[in-house]
Amino acid sequence: MNELSALWQSAPWLVAGGALVAINLVLLALRITKKLIVLAVGAALIAVGLYTGVIQAPEALLALPFSGLI
């Protein structure tokens, strides 16, 4: 803690700038995470809709051969 107070006293603009950069990095990560969560929820809803039959799958999609992974 003494190092931080010494740094703040010697270069306050450096510490303030570093804090702003850190805050922006956290906000960027949250924005990307929110977009990924929304994308995952949308993909899950489409998958559930296709599985339950609410959304009709295109004929070309149903004609694709599936690999024998199971």
PDB file of N, CA, C and O in Angstrom:
ATOM      1  N   MET A   1       0.820  -1.182   0.000  1.00  0.00           N
ATOM      2  CA  MET A   1       0.000   0.000   0.000  1.00  0.00           C
ATOM      3  C   MET A   1       0.871   1.255   0.000  1.00  0.00           C
ATOM      4  O   MET A   1       0.478   2.272  -0.550  1.00  0.00           O
ATOM      5  N   ASN A   2       2.009   1.158   0.652  1.00  0.00           N
ATOM      6  CA  ASN A   2       2.916   2.311   0.678  1.00  0.00           C
ATOM      7  C   ASN A   2       3.420   2.635  -0.721  1.00  0.00           C
ATOM      8  O   ASN A   2       3.647   3.802  -1.032  1.00  0.00           O
ATOM      9  N   GLU A   3       3.590   1.604  -1.551  1.00  0.00           N
ATOM     10  CA  GLU A   3       4.058   1.838  -2.911  1.00  0.00           C
ATOM     11  C   GLU A   3       3.037   2.642  -3.710  1.00  0.00           C
ATOM     12  O   GLU A   3       3.377   3.520  -4.489  1.00  0.00           O
ATOM     13  N   LEU A   4       1.755   2.302  -3.529  1.00  0.00           N
ATOM     14  CA  LEU A   4       0.705   3.019  -4.256  1.00  0.00           C
ATOM     15  C   LEU A   4       0.621   4.477  -3.823  1.00  0.00           C
ATOM     16  O   LEU A   4       0.473   5.371  -4.662  1.00  0.00           O
ATOM     17  N   SER A   5       0.734   4.716  -2.519  1.00  0.00           N
ATOM     18  CA  SER A   5       0.666   6.112  -2.065  1.00  0.00           C
ATOM     19  C   SER A   5       1.899   6.885  -2.513  1.00  0.00           C
ATOM     20  O   SER A   5       1.801   8.064  -2.858  1.00  0.00           O
ATOM     21  N   ALA A   6       3.053   6.226  -2.544  1.00  0.00           N
ATOM     22  CA  ALA A   6       4.261   6.898  -3.026  1.00  0.00           C
ATOM     23  C   ALA A   6       4.145   7.194  -4.520  1.00  0.00           C
ATOM     24  O   ALA A   6       4.554   8.275  -4.980  1.00  0.00           O
ATOM     25  N   LEU A   7       3.600   6.262  -5.265  1.00  0.00           N
ATOM     26  CA  LEU A   7       3.407   6.487  -6.698  1.00  0.00           C
ATOM     27  C   LEU A   7       2.397   7.604  -6.935  1.00  0.00           C
ATOM     28  O   LEU A   7       2.587   8.450  -7.806  1.00  0.00           O
ATOM     29  N   TRP A   8       1.334   7.631  -6.140  1.00  0.00           N
ATOM     30  CA  TRP A   8       0.324   8.676  -6.284  1.00  0.00           C
ATOM     31  C   TRP A   8       0.915  10.054  -6.004  1.00  0.00           C
ATOM     32  O   TRP A   8       0.598  11.021  -6.674  1.00  0.00           O
ATOM     33  N   GLN A   9       1.814  10.133  -5.017  1.00  0.00           N
ATOM     34  CA  GLN A   9       2.426  11.414  -4.681  1.00  0.00           C
ATOM     35  C   GLN A   9       3.445  11.843  -5.730  1.00  0.00           C
ATOM     36  O   GLN A   9       3.605  13.031  -5.993  1.00  0.00           O
ATOM     37  N   SER A  10       4.126  10.873  -6.358  1.00  0.00           N
ATOM     38  CA  SER A  10       5.161  11.232  -7.321  1.00  0.00           C
ATOM     39  C   SER A  10       4.594  11.472  -8.719  1.00  0.00           C
ATOM     40  O   SER A  10       5.090  12.322  -9.447  1.00  0.00           O
ATOM     41  N   ALA A  11       3.579  10.704  -9.112  1.00  0.00           N
ATOM     42  CA  ALA A  11       3.032  10.841 -10.467  1.00  0.00           C
ATOM     43  C   ALA A  11       1.517  10.640 -10.433  1.00  0.00           C
ATOM     44  O   ALA A  11       1.019   9.583 -10.828  1.00  0.00           O
ATOM     45  N   PRO A  12       0.785  11.643  -9.964  1.00  0.00           N
ATOM     46  CA  PRO A  12      -0.676  11.452  -9.840  1.00  0.00           C
ATOM     47  C   PRO A  12      -1.370  11.275 -11.188  1.00  0.00           C
ATOM     48  O   PRO A  12      -2.348  10.538 -11.289  1.00  0.00           O
ATOM     49  N   TRP A  13      -0.880  11.921 -12.254  1.00  0.00           N
ATOM     50  CA  TRP A  13      -1.523  11.786 -13.559  1.00  0.00           C
ATOM     51  C   TRP A  13      -1.324  10.393 -14.126  1.00  0.00           C
ATOM     52  O   TRP A  13      -2.200   9.866 -14.811  1.00  0.00           O
ATOM     53  N   LEU A  14      -0.172   9.788 -13.819  1.00  0.00           N
ATOM     54  CA  LEU A  14       0.089   8.423 -14.274  1.00  0.00           C
ATOM     55  C   LEU A  14      -0.874   7.443 -13.600  1.00  0.00           C
ATOM     56  O   LEU A  14      -1.439   6.565 -14.252  1.00  0.00           O
ATOM     57  N   VAL A  15      -1.083   7.616 -12.321  1.00  0.00           N
ATOM     58  CA  VAL A  15      -1.987   6.727 -11.588  1.00  0.00           C
ATOM     59  C   VAL A  15      -3.425   6.927 -12.047  1.00  0.00           C
ATOM     60  O   VAL A  15      -4.165   5.960 -12.272  1.00  0.00           O
ATOM     61  N   ALA A  16      -3.826   8.180 -12.217  1.00  0.00           N
ATOM     62  CA  ALA A  16      -5.199   8.458 -12.669  1.00  0.00           C
ATOM     63  C   ALA A  16      -5.416   7.900 -14.077  1.00  0.00           C
ATOM     64  O   ALA A  16      -6.463   7.308 -14.363  1.00  0.00           O
ATOM     65  N   GLY A  17      -4.442   8.065 -14.964  1.00  0.00           N
ATOM     66  CA  GLY A  17      -4.555   7.520 -16.319  1.00  0.00           C
ATOM     67  C   GLY A  17      -4.611   6.007 -16.312  1.00  0.00           C
ATOM     68  O   GLY A  17      -5.391   5.393 -17.045  1.00  0.00           O
ATOM     69  N   GLY A  18      -3.790   5.384 -15.483  1.00  0.00           N
ATOM     70  CA  GLY A  18      -3.808   3.922 -15.378  1.00  0.00           C
ATOM     71  C   GLY A  18      -5.134   3.408 -14.850  1.00  0.00           C
ATOM     72  O   GLY A  18      -5.641   2.379 -15.300  1.00  0.00           O
ATOM     73  N   ALA A  19      -5.705   4.125 -13.898  1.00  0.00           N
ATOM     74  CA  ALA A  19      -7.010   3.730 -13.357  1.00  0.00           C
ATOM     75  C   ALA A  19      -8.093   3.840 -14.428  1.00  0.00           C
ATOM     76  O   ALA A  19      -8.956   2.959 -14.541  1.00  0.00           O
ATOM     77  N   LEU A  20      -8.046   4.901 -15.234  1.00  0.00           N
ATOM     78  CA  LEU A  20      -9.042   5.052 -16.298  1.00  0.00           C
ATOM     79  C   LEU A  20      -8.890   3.955 -17.356  1.00  0.00           C
ATOM     80  O   LEU A  20      -9.891   3.434 -17.860  1.00  0.00           O
ATOM     81  N   VAL A  21      -7.656   3.599 -17.685  1.00  0.00           N
ATOM     82  CA  VAL A  21      -7.433   2.518 -18.644  1.00  0.00           C
ATOM     83  C   VAL A  21      -7.973   1.200 -18.088  1.00  0.00           C
ATOM     84  O   VAL A  21      -8.631   0.430 -18.792  1.00  0.00           O
ATOM     85  N   ALA A  22      -7.725   0.939 -16.812  1.00  0.00           N
ATOM     86  CA  ALA A  22      -8.219  -0.298 -16.197  1.00  0.00           C
ATOM     87  C   ALA A  22      -9.748  -0.335 -16.194  1.00  0.00           C
ATOM     88  O   ALA A  22     -10.352  -1.369 -16.486  1.00  0.00           O
ATOM     89  N   ILE A  23     -10.379   0.798 -15.881  1.00  0.00           N
ATOM     90  CA  ILE A  23     -11.850   0.852 -15.885  1.00  0.00           C
ATOM     91  C   ILE A  23     -12.391   0.605 -17.295  1.00  0.00           C
ATOM     92  O   ILE A  23     -13.358  -0.137 -17.480  1.00  0.00           O
ATOM     93  N   ASN A  24     -11.756   1.191 -18.300  1.00  0.00           N
ATOM     94  CA  ASN A  24     -12.212   0.982 -19.676  1.00  0.00           C
ATOM     95  C   ASN A  24     -12.038  -0.459 -20.117  1.00  0.00           C
ATOM     96  O   ASN A  24     -12.877  -0.991 -20.851  1.00  0.00           O
ATOM     97  N   LEU A  25     -10.970  -1.111 -19.682  1.00  0.00           N
ATOM     98  CA  LEU A  25     -10.772  -2.522 -20.031  1.00  0.00           C
ATOM     99  C   LEU A  25     -11.856  -3.395 -19.403  1.00  0.00           C
ATOM    100  O   LEU A  25     -12.369  -4.320 -20.038  1.00  0.00           O
ATOM    101  N   VAL A  26     -12.214  -3.095 -18.160  1.00  0.00           N
ATOM    102  CA  VAL A  26     -13.283  -3.857 -17.502  1.00  0.00           C
ATOM    103  C   VAL A  26     -14.610  -3.637 -18.218  1.00  0.00           C
ATOM    104  O   VAL A  26     -15.369  -4.589 -18.468  1.00  0.00           O
ATOM    105  N   LEU A  27     -14.905  -2.389 -18.581  1.00  0.00           N
ATOM    106  CA  LEU A  27     -16.154  -2.109 -19.293  1.00  0.00           C
ATOM    107  C   LEU A  27     -16.187  -2.774 -20.662  1.00  0.00           C
ATOM    108  O   LEU A  27     -17.236  -3.266 -21.103  1.00  0.00           O
ATOM    109  N   LEU A  28     -15.049  -2.822 -21.357  1.00  0.00           N
ATOM    110  CA  LEU A  28     -14.986  -3.499 -22.647  1.00  0.00           C
ATOM    111  C   LEU A  28     -15.248  -4.990 -22.486  1.00  0.00           C
ATOM    112  O   LEU A  28     -16.003  -5.581 -23.261  1.00  0.00           O
ATOM    113  N   ALA A  29     -14.663  -5.595 -21.466  1.00  0.00           N
ATOM    114  CA  ALA A  29     -14.891  -7.016 -21.222  1.00  0.00           C
ATOM    115  C   ALA A  29     -16.351  -7.290 -20.904  1.00  0.00           C
ATOM    116  O   ALA A  29     -16.918  -8.275 -21.365  1.00  0.00           O
ATOM    117  N   LEU A  30     -16.980  -6.406 -20.121  1.00  0.00           N
ATOM    118  CA  LEU A  30     -18.397  -6.591 -19.800  1.00  0.00           C
ATOM    119  C   LEU A  30     -19.269  -6.449 -21.040  1.00  0.00           C
ATOM    120  O   LEU A  30     -20.236  -7.190 -21.215  1.00  0.00           O
ATOM    121  N   ARG A  31     -18.924  -5.501 -21.926  1.00  0.00           N
ATOM    122  CA  ARG A  31     -19.716  -5.302 -23.139  1.00  0.00           C
ATOM    123  C   ARG A  31     -19.608  -6.536 -24.034  1.00  0.00           C
ATOM    124  O   ARG A  31     -20.609  -7.007 -24.568  1.00  0.00           O
ATOM    125  N   ILE A  32     -18.407  -7.056 -24.184  1.00  0.00           N
ATOM    126  CA  ILE A  32     -18.222  -8.253 -25.007  1.00  0.00           C
ATOM    127  C   ILE A  32     -18.947  -9.429 -24.373  1.00  0.00           C
ATOM    128  O   ILE A  32     -19.600 -10.215 -25.055  1.00  0.00           O
ATOM    129  N   THR A  33     -18.864  -9.551 -23.059  1.00  0.00           N
ATOM    130  CA  THR A  33     -19.520 -10.655 -22.359  1.00  0.00           C
ATOM    131  C   THR A  33     -21.035 -10.570 -22.517  1.00  0.00           C
ATOM    132  O   THR A  33     -21.701 -11.583 -22.732  1.00  0.00           O
ATOM    133  N   LYS A  34     -21.597  -9.350 -22.419  1.00  0.00           N
ATOM    134  CA  LYS A  34     -23.040  -9.194 -22.589  1.00  0.00           C
ATOM    135  C   LYS A  34     -23.465  -9.622 -23.992  1.00  0.00           C
ATOM    136  O   LYS A  34     -24.480 -10.292 -24.157  1.00  0.00           O
ATOM    137  N   LYS A  35     -22.668  -9.246 -24.993  1.00  0.00           N
ATOM    138  CA  LYS A  35     -23.014  -9.625 -26.364  1.00  0.00           C
ATOM    139  C   LYS A  35     -22.942 -11.134 -26.541  1.00  0.00           C
ATOM    140  O   LYS A  35     -23.792 -11.723 -27.218  1.00  0.00           O
ATOM    141  N   LEU A  36     -21.950 -11.774 -25.931  1.00  0.00           N
ATOM    142  CA  LEU A  36     -21.844 -13.231 -26.039  1.00  0.00           C
ATOM    143  C   LEU A  36     -23.000 -13.932 -25.331  1.00  0.00           C
ATOM    144  O   LEU A  36     -23.500 -14.945 -25.813  1.00  0.00           O
ATOM    145  N   ILE A  37     -23.414 -13.391 -24.191  1.00  0.00           N
ATOM    146  CA  ILE A  37     -24.541 -13.992 -23.467  1.00  0.00           C
ATOM    147  C   ILE A  37     -25.817 -13.864 -24.294  1.00  0.00           C
ATOM    148  O   ILE A  37     -26.588 -14.822 -24.426  1.00  0.00           O
ATOM    149  N   VAL A  38     -26.049 -12.698 -24.890  1.00  0.00           N
ATOM    150  CA  VAL A  38     -27.235 -12.494 -25.723  1.00  0.00           C
ATOM    151  C   VAL A  38     -27.180 -13.414 -26.946  1.00  0.00           C
ATOM    152  O   VAL A  38     -28.197 -14.009 -27.332  1.00  0.00           O
ATOM    153  N   LEU A  39     -26.002 -13.574 -27.541  1.00  0.00           N
ATOM    154  CA  LEU A  39     -25.851 -14.470 -28.684  1.00  0.00           C
ATOM    155  C   LEU A  39     -26.144 -15.915 -28.285  1.00  0.00           C
ATOM    156  O   LEU A  39     -26.834 -16.637 -29.010  1.00  0.00           O
ATOM    157  N   ALA A  40     -25.654 -16.343 -27.130  1.00  0.00           N
ATOM    158  CA  ALA A  40     -25.898 -17.709 -26.667  1.00  0.00           C
ATOM    159  C   ALA A  40     -27.375 -17.944 -26.377  1.00  0.00           C
ATOM    160  O   ALA A  40     -27.913 -19.008 -26.705  1.00  0.00           O
ATOM    161  N   VAL A  41     -28.042 -16.956 -25.773  1.00  0.00           N
ATOM    162  CA  VAL A  41     -29.477 -17.099 -25.488  1.00  0.00           C
ATOM    163  C   VAL A  41     -30.259 -17.188 -26.792  1.00  0.00           C
ATOM    164  O   VAL A  41     -31.168 -18.013 -26.930  1.00  0.00           O
ATOM    165  N   GLY A  42     -29.911 -16.366 -27.766  1.00  0.00           N
ATOM    166  CA  GLY A  42     -30.587 -16.416 -29.060  1.00  0.00           C
ATOM    167  C   GLY A  42     -30.391 -17.755 -29.760  1.00  0.00           C
ATOM    168  O   GLY A  42     -31.340 -18.330 -30.308  1.00  0.00           O
ATOM    169  N   ALA A  43     -29.170 -18.272 -29.737  1.00  0.00           N
ATOM    170  CA  ALA A  43     -28.906 -19.571 -30.365  1.00  0.00           C
ATOM    171  C   ALA A  43     -29.664 -20.686 -29.645  1.00  0.00           C
ATOM    172  O   ALA A  43     -30.194 -21.601 -30.286  1.00  0.00           O
ATOM    173  N   ALA A  44     -29.743 -20.606 -28.319  1.00  0.00           N
ATOM    174  CA  ALA A  44     -30.482 -21.621 -27.569  1.00  0.00           C
ATOM    175  C   ALA A  44     -31.976 -21.562 -27.886  1.00  0.00           C
ATOM    176  O   ALA A  44     -32.626 -22.606 -28.028  1.00  0.00           O
ATOM    177  N   LEU A  45     -32.524 -20.360 -28.020  1.00  0.00           N
ATOM    178  CA  LEU A  45     -33.944 -20.239 -28.352  1.00  0.00           C
ATOM    179  C   LEU A  45     -34.236 -20.783 -29.745  1.00  0.00           C
ATOM    180  O   LEU A  45     -35.259 -21.449 -29.956  1.00  0.00           O
ATOM    181  N   ILE A  46     -33.340 -20.534 -30.695  1.00  0.00           N
ATOM    182  CA  ILE A  46     -33.529 -21.079 -32.045  1.00  0.00           C
ATOM    183  C   ILE A  46     -33.443 -22.600 -32.006  1.00  0.00           C
ATOM    184  O   ILE A  46     -34.253 -23.297 -32.635  1.00  0.00           O
ATOM    185  N   ALA A  47     -32.496 -23.138 -31.238  1.00  0.00           N
ATOM    186  CA  ALA A  47     -32.364 -24.593 -31.140  1.00  0.00           C
ATOM    187  C   ALA A  47     -33.601 -25.217 -30.509  1.00  0.00           C
ATOM    188  O   ALA A  47     -34.090 -26.250 -30.980  1.00  0.00           O
ATOM    189  N   VAL A  48     -34.133 -24.600 -29.468  1.00  0.00           N
ATOM    190  CA  VAL A  48     -35.347 -25.123 -28.831  1.00  0.00           C
ATOM    191  C   VAL A  48     -36.526 -25.026 -29.786  1.00  0.00           C
ATOM    192  O   VAL A  48     -37.343 -25.941 -29.883  1.00  0.00           O
ATOM    193  N   GLY A  49     -36.608 -23.921 -30.522  1.00  0.00           N
ATOM    194  CA  GLY A  49     -37.693 -23.774 -31.494  1.00  0.00           C
ATOM    195  C   GLY A  49     -37.626 -24.818 -32.594  1.00  0.00           C
ATOM    196  O   GLY A  49     -38.646 -25.369 -33.011  1.00  0.00           O
ATOM    197  N   LEU A  50     -36.424 -25.118 -33.069  1.00  0.00           N
ATOM    198  CA  LEU A  50     -36.281 -26.162 -34.087  1.00  0.00           C
ATOM    199  C   LEU A  50     -36.605 -27.537 -33.511  1.00  0.00           C
ATOM    200  O   LEU A  50     -37.242 -28.364 -34.169  1.00  0.00           O
ATOM    201  N   TYR A  51     -36.175 -27.800 -32.278  1.00  0.00           N
ATOM    202  CA  TYR A  51     -36.389 -29.104 -31.661  1.00  0.00           C
ATOM    203  C   TYR A  51     -37.864 -29.367 -31.387  1.00  0.00           C
ATOM    204  O   TYR A  51     -38.362 -30.469 -31.595  1.00  0.00           O
ATOM    205  N   THR A  52     -38.570 -28.344 -30.925  1.00  0.00           N
ATOM    206  CA  THR A  52     -39.983 -28.529 -30.596  1.00  0.00           C
ATOM    207  C   THR A  52     -40.892 -28.417 -31.810  1.00  0.00           C
ATOM    208  O   THR A  52     -42.063 -28.751 -31.731  1.00  0.00           O
ATOM    209  N   GLY A  53     -40.361 -27.915 -32.931  1.00  0.00           N
ATOM    210  CA  GLY A  53     -41.163 -27.814 -34.125  1.00  0.00           C
ATOM    211  C   GLY A  53     -41.868 -26.485 -34.290  1.00  0.00           C
ATOM    212  O   GLY A  53     -42.658 -26.315 -35.216  1.00  0.00           O
ATOM    213  N   VAL A  54     -41.638 -25.552 -33.386  1.00  0.00           N
ATOM    214  CA  VAL A  54     -42.243 -24.232 -33.509  1.00  0.00           C
ATOM    215  C   VAL A  54     -41.675 -23.529 -34.735  1.00  0.00           C
ATOM    216  O   VAL A  54     -42.391 -22.854 -35.467  1.00  0.00           O
ATOM    217  N   ILE A  55     -40.379 -23.705 -34.962  1.00  0.00           N
ATOM    218  CA  ILE A  55     -39.725 -23.160 -36.151  1.00  0.00           C
ATOM    219  C   ILE A  55     -39.506 -24.316 -37.115  1.00  0.00           C
ATOM    220  O   ILE A  55     -38.931 -25.343 -36.746  1.00  0.00           O
ATOM    221  N   GLN A  56     -39.992 -24.165 -38.335  1.00  0.00           N
ATOM    222  CA  GLN A  56     -39.818 -25.210 -39.343  1.00  0.00           C
ATOM    223  C   GLN A  56     -38.424 -25.104 -39.948  1.00  0.00           C
ATOM    224  O   GLN A  56     -38.025 -24.043 -40.409  1.00  0.00           O
ATOM    225  N   ALA A  57     -37.692 -26.204 -39.934  1.00  0.00           N
ATOM    226  CA  ALA A  57     -36.354 -26.219 -40.512  1.00  0.00           C
ATOM    227  C   ALA A  57     -36.468 -26.242 -42.033  1.00  0.00           C
ATOM    228  O   ALA A  57     -37.363 -26.895 -42.589  1.00  0.00           O
ATOM    229  N   PRO A  58     -35.556 -25.550 -42.720  1.00  0.00           N
ATOM    230  CA  PRO A  58     -35.570 -25.587 -44.178  1.00  0.00           C
ATOM    231  C   PRO A  58     -35.295 -27.003 -44.696  1.00  0.00           C
ATOM    232  O   PRO A  58     -34.580 -27.781 -44.060  1.00  0.00           O
ATOM    233  N   GLU A  59     -35.860 -27.326 -45.834  1.00  0.00           N
ATOM    234  CA  GLU A  59     -35.697 -28.664 -46.410  1.00  0.00           C
ATOM    235  C   GLU A  59     -34.230 -28.982 -46.698  1.00  0.00           C
ATOM    236  O   GLU A  59     -33.779 -30.102 -46.523  1.00  0.00           O
ATOM    237  N   ALA A  60     -33.476 -27.985 -47.155  1.00  0.00           N
ATOM    238  CA  ALA A  60     -32.066 -28.217 -47.479  1.00  0.00           C
ATOM    239  C   ALA A  60     -31.271 -28.576 -46.225  1.00  0.00           C
ATOM    240  O   ALA A  60     -30.347 -29.376 -46.280  1.00  0.00           O
ATOM    241  N   LEU A  61     -31.652 -28.002 -45.090  1.00  0.00           N
ATOM    242  CA  LEU A  61     -30.956 -28.311 -43.848  1.00  0.00           C
ATOM    243  C   LEU A  61     -31.244 -29.740 -43.413  1.00  0.00           C
ATOM    244  O   LEU A  61     -30.361 -30.445 -42.928  1.00  0.00           O
ATOM    245  N   LEU A  62     -32.466 -30.178 -43.606  1.00  0.00           N
ATOM    246  CA  LEU A  62     -32.829 -31.548 -43.221  1.00  0.00           C
ATOM    247  C   LEU A  62     -32.213 -32.584 -44.147  1.00  0.00           C
ATOM    248  O   LEU A  62     -32.033 -33.730 -43.753  1.00  0.00           O
ATOM    249  N   ALA A  63     -31.877 -32.191 -45.374  1.00  0.00           N
ATOM    250  CA  ALA A  63     -31.312 -33.123 -46.349  1.00  0.00           C
ATOM    251  C   ALA A  63     -29.817 -33.340 -46.157  1.00  0.00           C
ATOM    252  O   ALA A  63     -29.248 -34.220 -46.781  1.00  0.00           O
ATOM    253  N   LEU A  64     -29.182 -32.536 -45.314  1.00  0.00           N
ATOM    254  CA  LEU A  64     -27.746 -32.681 -45.110  1.00  0.00           C
ATOM    255  C   LEU A  64     -27.437 -33.980 -44.383  1.00  0.00           C
ATOM    256  O   LEU A  64     -28.095 -34.321 -43.413  1.00  0.00           O
ATOM    257  N   PRO A  65     -26.445 -34.739 -44.864  1.00  0.00           N
ATOM    258  CA  PRO A  65     -26.089 -35.971 -44.168  1.00  0.00           C
ATOM    259  C   PRO A  65     -25.363 -35.659 -42.859  1.00  0.00           C
ATOM    260  O   PRO A  65     -24.521 -34.781 -42.810  1.00  0.00           O
ATOM    261  N   PHE A  66     -25.724 -36.357 -41.819  1.00  0.00           N
ATOM    262  CA  PHE A  66     -25.065 -36.171 -40.514  1.00  0.00           C
ATOM    263  C   PHE A  66     -23.981 -37.210 -40.378  1.00  0.00           C
ATOM    264  O   PHE A  66     -24.125 -38.363 -40.765  1.00  0.00           O
ATOM    265  N   SER A  67     -22.854 -36.796 -39.794  1.00  0.00           N
ATOM    266  CA  SER A  67     -21.768 -37.755 -39.563  1.00  0.00           C
ATOM    267  C   SER A  67     -22.146 -38.653 -38.386  1.00  0.00           C
ATOM    268  O   SER A  67     -22.849 -38.239 -37.481  1.00  0.00           O
ATOM    269  N   GLY A  68     -21.670 -39.838 -38.397  1.00  0.00           N
ATOM    270  CA  GLY A  68     -22.017 -40.812 -37.353  1.00  0.00           C
ATOM    271  C   GLY A  68     -21.213 -40.605 -36.101  1.00  0.00           C
ATOM    272  O   GLY A  68     -20.379 -41.432 -35.735  1.00  0.00           O
ATOM    273  N   LEU A  69     -21.431 -39.504 -35.410  1.00  0.00           N
ATOM    274  CA  LEU A  69     -20.696 -39.230 -34.183  1.00  0.00           C
ATOM    275  C   LEU A  69     -21.261 -39.978 -33.000  1.00  0.00           C
ATOM    276  O   LEU A  69     -20.592 -40.169 -32.001  1.00  0.00           O
ATOM    277  N   ILE A  70     -22.497 -40.404 -33.082  1.00  0.00           N
ATOM    278  CA  ILE A  70     -23.133 -41.065 -31.933  1.00  0.00           C
ATOM    279  C   ILE A  70     -22.894 -42.559 -32.024  1.00  0.00           C
ATOM    280  O   ILE A  70     -23.023 -43.187 -33.001  1.00  0.00           O
TER     281      ILE A  70
END
